[in-house]
Amino acid sequence: MKLEFGKVFRENGGFDVVIGNPPYVNVEKYGKNSEFIALIKKGYPEIWQDKSDILFYFIAKSIEISKANSYFIVSNAFLFSDKARNLRQFIQMNSPISKL
């Protein structure tokens, strides 16, 4: 991402806003031993939990690449789900929440 948008990161420190409607897909769909799951585990070890949803990693990526604001259309299930515990901790540590 930082290579494709090098100027944005060099000159601005990231995107001003990230807006998204991520897919609602459980990682189990891809199978435990899939290359895709291995990449997610490696790229987001602080968030990874078995049986998590792909949308968790979209949220984390938006926090990483935005300077300030991320907006998503998602269900509020991640606020209560045990499988989203790591994501909630990541959000608390890495992103100020202005409205939920």
mmCIF file of N, CA and C in Angstrom:
data_model
loop_
_atom_site.group_PDB
_atom_site.id
_atom_site.type_symbol
_atom_site.label_atom_id
_atom_site.label_comp_id
_atom_site.label_asym_id
_atom_site.label_seq_id
_atom_site.Cartn_x
_atom_site.Cartn_y
_atom_site.Cartn_z
ATOM 1 N N MET A 1 0.829 -1.189 0.000
ATOM 2 C CA MET A 1 0.000 0.000 0.000
ATOM 3 C C MET A 1 0.872 1.251 0.000
ATOM 4 N N LYS A 2 1.879 1.287 0.835
ATOM 5 C CA LYS A 2 2.723 2.479 0.924
ATOM 6 C C LYS A 2 3.558 2.672 -0.332
ATOM 7 N N LEU A 3 3.814 1.601 -1.064
ATOM 8 C CA LEU A 3 4.532 1.737 -2.333
ATOM 9 C C LEU A 3 3.634 2.328 -3.414
ATOM 10 N N GLU A 4 2.404 1.830 -3.490
ATOM 11 C CA GLU A 4 1.477 2.300 -4.514
ATOM 12 C C GLU A 4 1.072 3.751 -4.293
ATOM 13 N N PHE A 5 1.021 4.171 -3.042
ATOM 14 C CA PHE A 5 0.607 5.530 -2.699
ATOM 15 C C PHE A 5 1.715 6.237 -1.925
ATOM 16 N N GLY A 6 2.954 6.084 -2.393
ATOM 17 C CA GLY A 6 4.119 6.636 -1.710
ATOM 18 C C GLY A 6 4.008 8.115 -1.413
ATOM 19 N N LYS A 7 3.534 8.877 -2.365
ATOM 20 C CA LYS A 7 3.421 10.328 -2.181
ATOM 21 C C LYS A 7 2.463 10.665 -1.027
ATOM 22 N N VAL A 8 1.375 9.945 -0.927
ATOM 23 C CA VAL A 8 0.398 10.176 0.145
ATOM 24 C C VAL A 8 1.051 9.980 1.515
ATOM 25 N N PHE A 9 1.865 8.947 1.646
ATOM 26 C CA PHE A 9 2.488 8.658 2.930
ATOM 27 C C PHE A 9 3.688 9.563 3.197
ATOM 28 N N ARG A 10 4.478 9.849 2.182
ATOM 29 C CA ARG A 10 5.649 10.725 2.355
ATOM 30 C C ARG A 10 5.251 12.151 2.689
ATOM 31 N N GLU A 11 4.313 12.677 1.933
ATOM 32 C CA GLU A 11 3.971 14.090 2.066
ATOM 33 C C GLU A 11 2.854 14.354 3.067
ATOM 34 N N ASN A 12 1.995 13.374 3.280
ATOM 35 C CA ASN A 12 0.825 13.607 4.131
ATOM 36 C C ASN A 12 0.751 12.708 5.360
ATOM 37 N N GLY A 13 1.590 11.693 5.432
ATOM 38 C CA GLY A 13 1.535 10.786 6.577
ATOM 39 C C GLY A 13 0.395 9.792 6.532
ATOM 40 N N GLY A 14 -0.253 9.662 5.398
ATOM 41 C CA GLY A 14 -1.355 8.725 5.241
ATOM 42 C C GLY A 14 -2.572 9.401 4.640
ATOM 43 N N PHE A 15 -3.631 8.654 4.491
ATOM 44 C CA PHE A 15 -4.868 9.184 3.932
ATOM 45 C C PHE A 15 -5.614 9.990 4.985
ATOM 46 N N ASP A 16 -6.298 11.038 4.550
ATOM 47 C CA ASP A 16 -7.104 11.842 5.468
ATOM 48 C C ASP A 16 -8.303 11.048 5.968
ATOM 49 N N VAL A 17 -8.906 10.275 5.086
ATOM 50 C CA VAL A 17 -10.116 9.523 5.411
ATOM 51 C C VAL A 17 -10.062 8.177 4.692
ATOM 52 N N VAL A 18 -10.541 7.141 5.370
ATOM 53 C CA VAL A 18 -10.730 5.828 4.752
ATOM 54 C C VAL A 18 -12.190 5.460 4.973
ATOM 55 N N ILE A 19 -12.886 5.141 3.892
ATOM 56 C CA ILE A 19 -14.299 4.766 3.957
ATOM 57 C C ILE A 19 -14.444 3.390 3.341
ATOM 58 N N GLY A 20 -15.227 2.522 3.982
ATOM 59 C CA GLY A 20 -15.360 1.198 3.409
ATOM 60 C C GLY A 20 -16.591 0.443 3.841
ATOM 61 N N ASN A 21 -16.897 -0.562 3.069
ATOM 62 C CA ASN A 21 -17.947 -1.521 3.371
ATOM 63 C C ASN A 21 -17.322 -2.892 3.128
ATOM 64 N N PRO A 22 -16.570 -3.385 4.122
ATOM 65 C CA PRO A 22 -15.809 -4.625 3.913
ATOM 66 C C PRO A 22 -16.705 -5.853 3.785
ATOM 67 N N PRO A 23 -16.153 -6.916 3.235
ATOM 68 C CA PRO A 23 -16.928 -8.154 3.101
ATOM 69 C C PRO A 23 -17.180 -8.794 4.467
ATOM 70 N N TYR A 24 -18.262 -9.505 4.554
ATOM 71 C CA TYR A 24 -18.607 -10.247 5.761
ATOM 72 C C TYR A 24 -18.353 -11.718 5.475
ATOM 73 N N VAL A 25 -17.126 -12.146 5.693
ATOM 74 C CA VAL A 25 -16.735 -13.522 5.408
ATOM 75 C C VAL A 25 -15.909 -14.035 6.577
ATOM 76 N N ASN A 26 -16.287 -15.175 7.100
ATOM 77 C CA ASN A 26 -15.521 -15.790 8.162
ATOM 78 C C ASN A 26 -14.278 -16.436 7.564
ATOM 79 N N VAL A 27 -13.151 -16.312 8.248
ATOM 80 C CA VAL A 27 -11.902 -16.866 7.724
ATOM 81 C C VAL A 27 -11.963 -18.376 7.531
ATOM 82 N N GLU A 28 -12.848 -19.046 8.236
ATOM 83 C CA GLU A 28 -12.979 -20.496 8.083
ATOM 84 C C GLU A 28 -13.327 -20.887 6.647
ATOM 85 N N LYS A 29 -13.957 -19.990 5.926
ATOM 86 C CA LYS A 29 -14.337 -20.262 4.530
ATOM 87 C C LYS A 29 -13.123 -20.638 3.695
ATOM 88 N N TYR A 30 -11.974 -20.065 4.017
ATOM 89 C CA TYR A 30 -10.763 -20.292 3.231
ATOM 90 C C TYR A 30 -10.005 -21.541 3.645
ATOM 91 N N GLY A 31 -10.330 -22.100 4.799
ATOM 92 C CA GLY A 31 -9.649 -23.296 5.285
ATOM 93 C C GLY A 31 -8.409 -22.940 6.093
ATOM 94 N N LYS A 32 -8.155 -23.715 7.129
ATOM 95 C CA LYS A 32 -7.049 -23.455 8.063
ATOM 96 C C LYS A 32 -5.696 -23.318 7.389
ATOM 97 N N ASN A 33 -5.457 -24.118 6.382
ATOM 98 C CA ASN A 33 -4.130 -24.167 5.776
ATOM 99 C C ASN A 33 -3.991 -23.339 4.501
ATOM 100 N N SER A 34 -4.928 -22.435 4.275
ATOM 101 C CA SER A 34 -4.852 -21.652 3.039
ATOM 102 C C SER A 34 -3.738 -20.610 3.131
ATOM 103 N N GLU A 35 -3.205 -20.248 1.984
ATOM 104 C CA GLU A 35 -2.156 -19.234 1.906
ATOM 105 C C GLU A 35 -2.692 -17.879 2.349
ATOM 106 N N PHE A 36 -3.936 -17.605 2.027
ATOM 107 C CA PHE A 36 -4.573 -16.351 2.408
ATOM 108 C C PHE A 36 -4.610 -16.199 3.927
ATOM 109 N N ILE A 37 -4.986 -17.254 4.620
ATOM 110 C CA ILE A 37 -5.050 -17.216 6.091
ATOM 111 C C ILE A 37 -3.653 -17.063 6.670
ATOM 112 N N ALA A 38 -2.676 -17.715 6.086
ATOM 113 C CA ALA A 38 -1.293 -17.572 6.554
ATOM 114 C C ALA A 38 -0.832 -16.118 6.441
ATOM 115 N N LEU A 39 -1.206 -15.444 5.362
ATOM 116 C CA LEU A 39 -0.842 -14.037 5.186
ATOM 117 C C LEU A 39 -1.523 -13.145 6.228
ATOM 118 N N ILE A 40 -2.772 -13.426 6.523
ATOM 119 C CA ILE A 40 -3.480 -12.645 7.541
ATOM 120 C C ILE A 40 -2.835 -12.846 8.907
ATOM 121 N N LYS A 41 -2.557 -14.090 9.261
ATOM 122 C CA LYS A 41 -1.919 -14.373 10.551
ATOM 123 C C LYS A 41 -0.582 -13.653 10.672
ATOM 124 N N LYS A 42 0.198 -13.673 9.601
ATOM 125 C CA LYS A 42 1.511 -13.040 9.617
ATOM 126 C C LYS A 42 1.396 -11.519 9.647
ATOM 127 N N GLY A 43 0.464 -10.974 8.884
ATOM 128 C CA GLY A 43 0.315 -9.526 8.786
ATOM 129 C C GLY A 43 -0.367 -8.876 9.969
ATOM 130 N N TYR A 44 -1.207 -9.635 10.665
ATOM 131 C CA TYR A 44 -1.990 -9.083 11.774
ATOM 132 C C TYR A 44 -1.991 -10.013 12.987
ATOM 133 N N PRO A 45 -0.816 -10.343 13.500
ATOM 134 C CA PRO A 45 -0.777 -11.273 14.631
ATOM 135 C C PRO A 45 -1.467 -10.723 15.879
ATOM 136 N N GLU A 46 -1.496 -9.408 16.007
ATOM 137 C CA GLU A 46 -2.112 -8.805 17.192
ATOM 138 C C GLU A 46 -3.641 -8.859 17.146
ATOM 139 N N ILE A 47 -4.197 -9.137 15.978
ATOM 140 C CA ILE A 47 -5.651 -9.201 15.826
ATOM 141 C C ILE A 47 -6.137 -10.627 15.615
ATOM 142 N N TRP A 48 -5.307 -11.457 15.031
ATOM 143 C CA TRP A 48 -5.723 -12.800 14.635
ATOM 144 C C TRP A 48 -6.388 -13.550 15.775
ATOM 145 N N GLN A 49 -7.528 -14.089 15.491
ATOM 146 C CA GLN A 49 -8.204 -15.064 16.340
ATOM 147 C C GLN A 49 -8.892 -16.027 15.397
ATOM 148 N N ASP A 50 -8.829 -17.283 15.719
ATOM 149 C CA ASP A 50 -9.481 -18.294 14.902
ATOM 150 C C ASP A 50 -10.960 -17.948 14.770
ATOM 151 N N LYS A 51 -11.506 -18.168 13.626
ATOM 152 C CA LYS A 51 -12.921 -17.938 13.328
ATOM 153 C C LYS A 51 -13.294 -16.463 13.281
ATOM 154 N N SER A 52 -12.332 -15.599 13.052
ATOM 155 C CA SER A 52 -12.634 -14.176 12.945
ATOM 156 C C SER A 52 -13.180 -13.852 11.558
ATOM 157 N N ASP A 53 -13.684 -12.657 11.417
ATOM 158 C CA ASP A 53 -14.229 -12.205 10.143
ATOM 159 C C ASP A 53 -13.198 -11.380 9.391
ATOM 160 N N ILE A 54 -13.234 -11.458 8.083
ATOM 161 C CA ILE A 54 -12.308 -10.708 7.232
ATOM 162 C C ILE A 54 -12.430 -9.207 7.493
ATOM 163 N N LEU A 55 -13.609 -8.746 7.832
ATOM 164 C CA LEU A 55 -13.789 -7.312 8.056
ATOM 165 C C LEU A 55 -12.876 -6.778 9.153
ATOM 166 N N PHE A 56 -12.464 -7.596 10.105
ATOM 167 C CA PHE A 56 -11.557 -7.160 11.174
ATOM 168 C C PHE A 56 -10.259 -6.607 10.591
ATOM 169 N N TYR A 57 -9.771 -7.252 9.543
ATOM 170 C CA TYR A 57 -8.488 -6.883 8.964
ATOM 171 C C TYR A 57 -8.619 -5.648 8.071
ATOM 172 N N PHE A 58 -9.802 -5.441 7.511
ATOM 173 C CA PHE A 58 -10.066 -4.206 6.789
ATOM 174 C C PHE A 58 -10.065 -3.025 7.762
ATOM 175 N N ILE A 59 -10.672 -3.204 8.914
ATOM 176 C CA ILE A 59 -10.690 -2.142 9.921
ATOM 177 C C ILE A 59 -9.270 -1.834 10.383
ATOM 178 N N ALA A 60 -8.500 -2.859 10.675
ATOM 179 C CA ALA A 60 -7.115 -2.663 11.126
ATOM 180 C C ALA A 60 -6.288 -1.946 10.065
ATOM 181 N N LYS A 61 -6.427 -2.344 8.803
ATOM 182 C CA LYS A 61 -5.674 -1.709 7.722
ATOM 183 C C LYS A 61 -6.052 -0.237 7.606
ATOM 184 N N SER A 62 -7.319 0.074 7.755
ATOM 185 C CA SER A 62 -7.735 1.473 7.654
ATOM 186 C C SER A 62 -7.104 2.315 8.763
ATOM 187 N N ILE A 63 -6.979 1.765 9.943
ATOM 188 C CA ILE A 63 -6.327 2.470 11.048
ATOM 189 C C ILE A 63 -4.858 2.692 10.728
ATOM 190 N N GLU A 64 -4.224 1.709 10.123
ATOM 191 C CA GLU A 64 -2.806 1.814 9.770
ATOM 192 C C GLU A 64 -2.536 2.873 8.702
ATOM 193 N N ILE A 65 -3.433 3.033 7.747
ATOM 194 C CA ILE A 65 -3.145 3.916 6.614
ATOM 195 C C ILE A 65 -3.787 5.293 6.712
ATOM 196 N N SER A 66 -4.650 5.505 7.700
ATOM 197 C CA SER A 66 -5.292 6.817 7.809
ATOM 198 C C SER A 66 -4.606 7.672 8.865
ATOM 199 N N LYS A 67 -4.634 8.950 8.638
ATOM 200 C CA LYS A 67 -4.077 9.886 9.612
ATOM 201 C C LYS A 67 -5.060 10.120 10.746
ATOM 202 N N ALA A 68 -6.332 10.038 10.439
ATOM 203 C CA ALA A 68 -7.288 10.429 11.460
ATOM 204 C C ALA A 68 -8.597 9.664 11.432
ATOM 205 N N ASN A 69 -9.225 9.548 10.287
ATOM 206 C CA ASN A 69 -10.612 9.080 10.263
ATOM 207 C C ASN A 69 -10.816 7.848 9.404
ATOM 208 N N SER A 70 -11.543 6.888 9.977
ATOM 209 C CA SER A 70 -11.977 5.706 9.245
ATOM 210 C C SER A 70 -13.471 5.553 9.471
ATOM 211 N N TYR A 71 -14.173 5.284 8.395
ATOM 212 C CA TYR A 71 -15.618 5.108 8.473
ATOM 213 C C TYR A 71 -15.974 3.804 7.779
ATOM 214 N N PHE A 72 -16.777 2.975 8.457
ATOM 215 C CA PHE A 72 -17.173 1.695 7.891
ATOM 216 C C PHE A 72 -18.632 1.418 8.130
ATOM 217 N N ILE A 73 -19.221 0.723 7.185
ATOM 218 C CA ILE A 73 -20.564 0.185 7.348
ATOM 219 C C ILE A 73 -20.371 -1.262 7.785
ATOM 220 N N VAL A 74 -20.575 -1.526 9.049
ATOM 221 C CA VAL A 74 -20.427 -2.878 9.593
ATOM 222 C C VAL A 74 -21.495 -3.103 10.654
ATOM 223 N N SER A 75 -21.764 -4.351 10.943
ATOM 224 C CA SER A 75 -22.675 -4.646 12.047
ATOM 225 C C SER A 75 -21.935 -4.357 13.348
ATOM 226 N N ASN A 76 -22.663 -4.219 14.413
ATOM 227 C CA ASN A 76 -22.017 -3.955 15.699
ATOM 228 C C ASN A 76 -21.626 -5.243 16.426
ATOM 229 N N ALA A 77 -21.696 -6.372 15.745
ATOM 230 C CA ALA A 77 -21.380 -7.654 16.370
ATOM 231 C C ALA A 77 -19.959 -7.698 16.924
ATOM 232 N N PHE A 78 -19.013 -7.005 16.274
ATOM 233 C CA PHE A 78 -17.631 -7.044 16.741
ATOM 234 C C PHE A 78 -17.470 -6.359 18.100
ATOM 235 N N LEU A 79 -18.454 -5.580 18.509
ATOM 236 C CA LEU A 79 -18.386 -4.919 19.813
ATOM 237 C C LEU A 79 -18.599 -5.897 20.967
ATOM 238 N N PHE A 80 -19.237 -7.016 20.692
ATOM 239 C CA PHE A 80 -19.612 -7.948 21.746
ATOM 240 C C PHE A 80 -19.024 -9.345 21.588
ATOM 241 N N SER A 81 -18.594 -9.671 20.400
ATOM 242 C CA SER A 81 -18.150 -11.026 20.091
ATOM 243 C C SER A 81 -16.797 -11.352 20.734
ATOM 244 N N ASP A 82 -16.674 -12.555 21.273
ATOM 245 C CA ASP A 82 -15.391 -13.013 21.818
ATOM 246 C C ASP A 82 -14.328 -13.063 20.726
ATOM 247 N N LYS A 83 -14.730 -13.409 19.503
ATOM 248 C CA LYS A 83 -13.763 -13.534 18.415
ATOM 249 C C LYS A 83 -13.206 -12.186 17.971
ATOM 250 N N ALA A 84 -13.765 -11.087 18.481
ATOM 251 C CA ALA A 84 -13.279 -9.741 18.127
ATOM 252 C C ALA A 84 -12.537 -9.065 19.278
ATOM 253 N N ARG A 85 -12.240 -9.786 20.314
ATOM 254 C CA ARG A 85 -11.547 -9.212 21.484
ATOM 255 C C ARG A 85 -10.237 -8.536 21.084
ATOM 256 N N ASN A 86 -9.434 -9.201 20.275
ATOM 257 C CA ASN A 86 -8.150 -8.630 19.852
ATOM 258 C C ASN A 86 -8.338 -7.386 18.984
ATOM 259 N N LEU A 87 -9.358 -7.404 18.141
ATOM 260 C CA LEU A 87 -9.639 -6.230 17.315
ATOM 261 C C LEU A 87 -10.015 -5.043 18.199
ATOM 262 N N ARG A 88 -10.866 -5.259 19.171
ATOM 263 C CA ARG A 88 -11.263 -4.161 20.066
ATOM 264 C C ARG A 88 -10.055 -3.580 20.788
ATOM 265 N N GLN A 89 -9.162 -4.426 21.247
ATOM 266 C CA GLN A 89 -7.945 -3.947 21.905
ATOM 267 C C GLN A 89 -7.082 -3.149 20.939
ATOM 268 N N PHE A 90 -6.968 -3.624 19.698
ATOM 269 C CA PHE A 90 -6.189 -2.929 18.678
ATOM 270 C C PHE A 90 -6.774 -1.535 18.427
ATOM 271 N N ILE A 91 -8.080 -1.443 18.300
ATOM 272 C CA ILE A 91 -8.731 -0.156 18.073
ATOM 273 C C ILE A 91 -8.469 0.787 19.241
ATOM 274 N N GLN A 92 -8.633 0.300 20.451
ATOM 275 C CA GLN A 92 -8.403 1.139 21.629
ATOM 276 C C GLN A 92 -6.981 1.671 21.693
ATOM 277 N N MET A 93 -6.019 0.865 21.314
ATOM 278 C CA MET A 93 -4.613 1.256 21.401
ATOM 279 C C MET A 93 -4.141 2.116 20.230
ATOM 280 N N ASN A 94 -4.802 2.031 19.094
ATOM 281 C CA ASN A 94 -4.281 2.650 17.880
ATOM 282 C C ASN A 94 -5.164 3.694 17.216
ATOM 283 N N SER A 95 -6.336 3.909 17.743
ATOM 284 C CA SER A 95 -7.243 4.828 17.054
ATOM 285 C C SER A 95 -8.152 5.532 18.037
ATOM 286 N N PRO A 96 -8.121 6.856 18.026
ATOM 287 C CA PRO A 96 -9.091 7.558 18.864
ATOM 288 C C PRO A 96 -10.491 7.355 18.293
ATOM 289 N N ILE A 97 -11.436 7.056 19.131
ATOM 290 C CA ILE A 97 -12.810 6.840 18.682
ATOM 291 C C ILE A 97 -13.606 8.109 18.972
ATOM 292 N N SER A 98 -14.149 8.710 17.920
ATOM 293 C CA SER A 98 -14.949 9.913 18.133
ATOM 294 C C SER A 98 -16.428 9.590 18.121
ATOM 295 N N LYS A 99 -16.809 8.566 17.376
ATOM 296 C CA LYS A 99 -18.225 8.174 17.319
ATOM 297 C C LYS A 99 -18.287 6.724 16.881
ATOM 298 N N LEU A 100 -19.188 5.998 17.485
ATOM 299 C CA LEU A 100 -19.334 4.586 17.157
ATOM 300 C C LEU A 100 -20.791 4.283 16.921
#
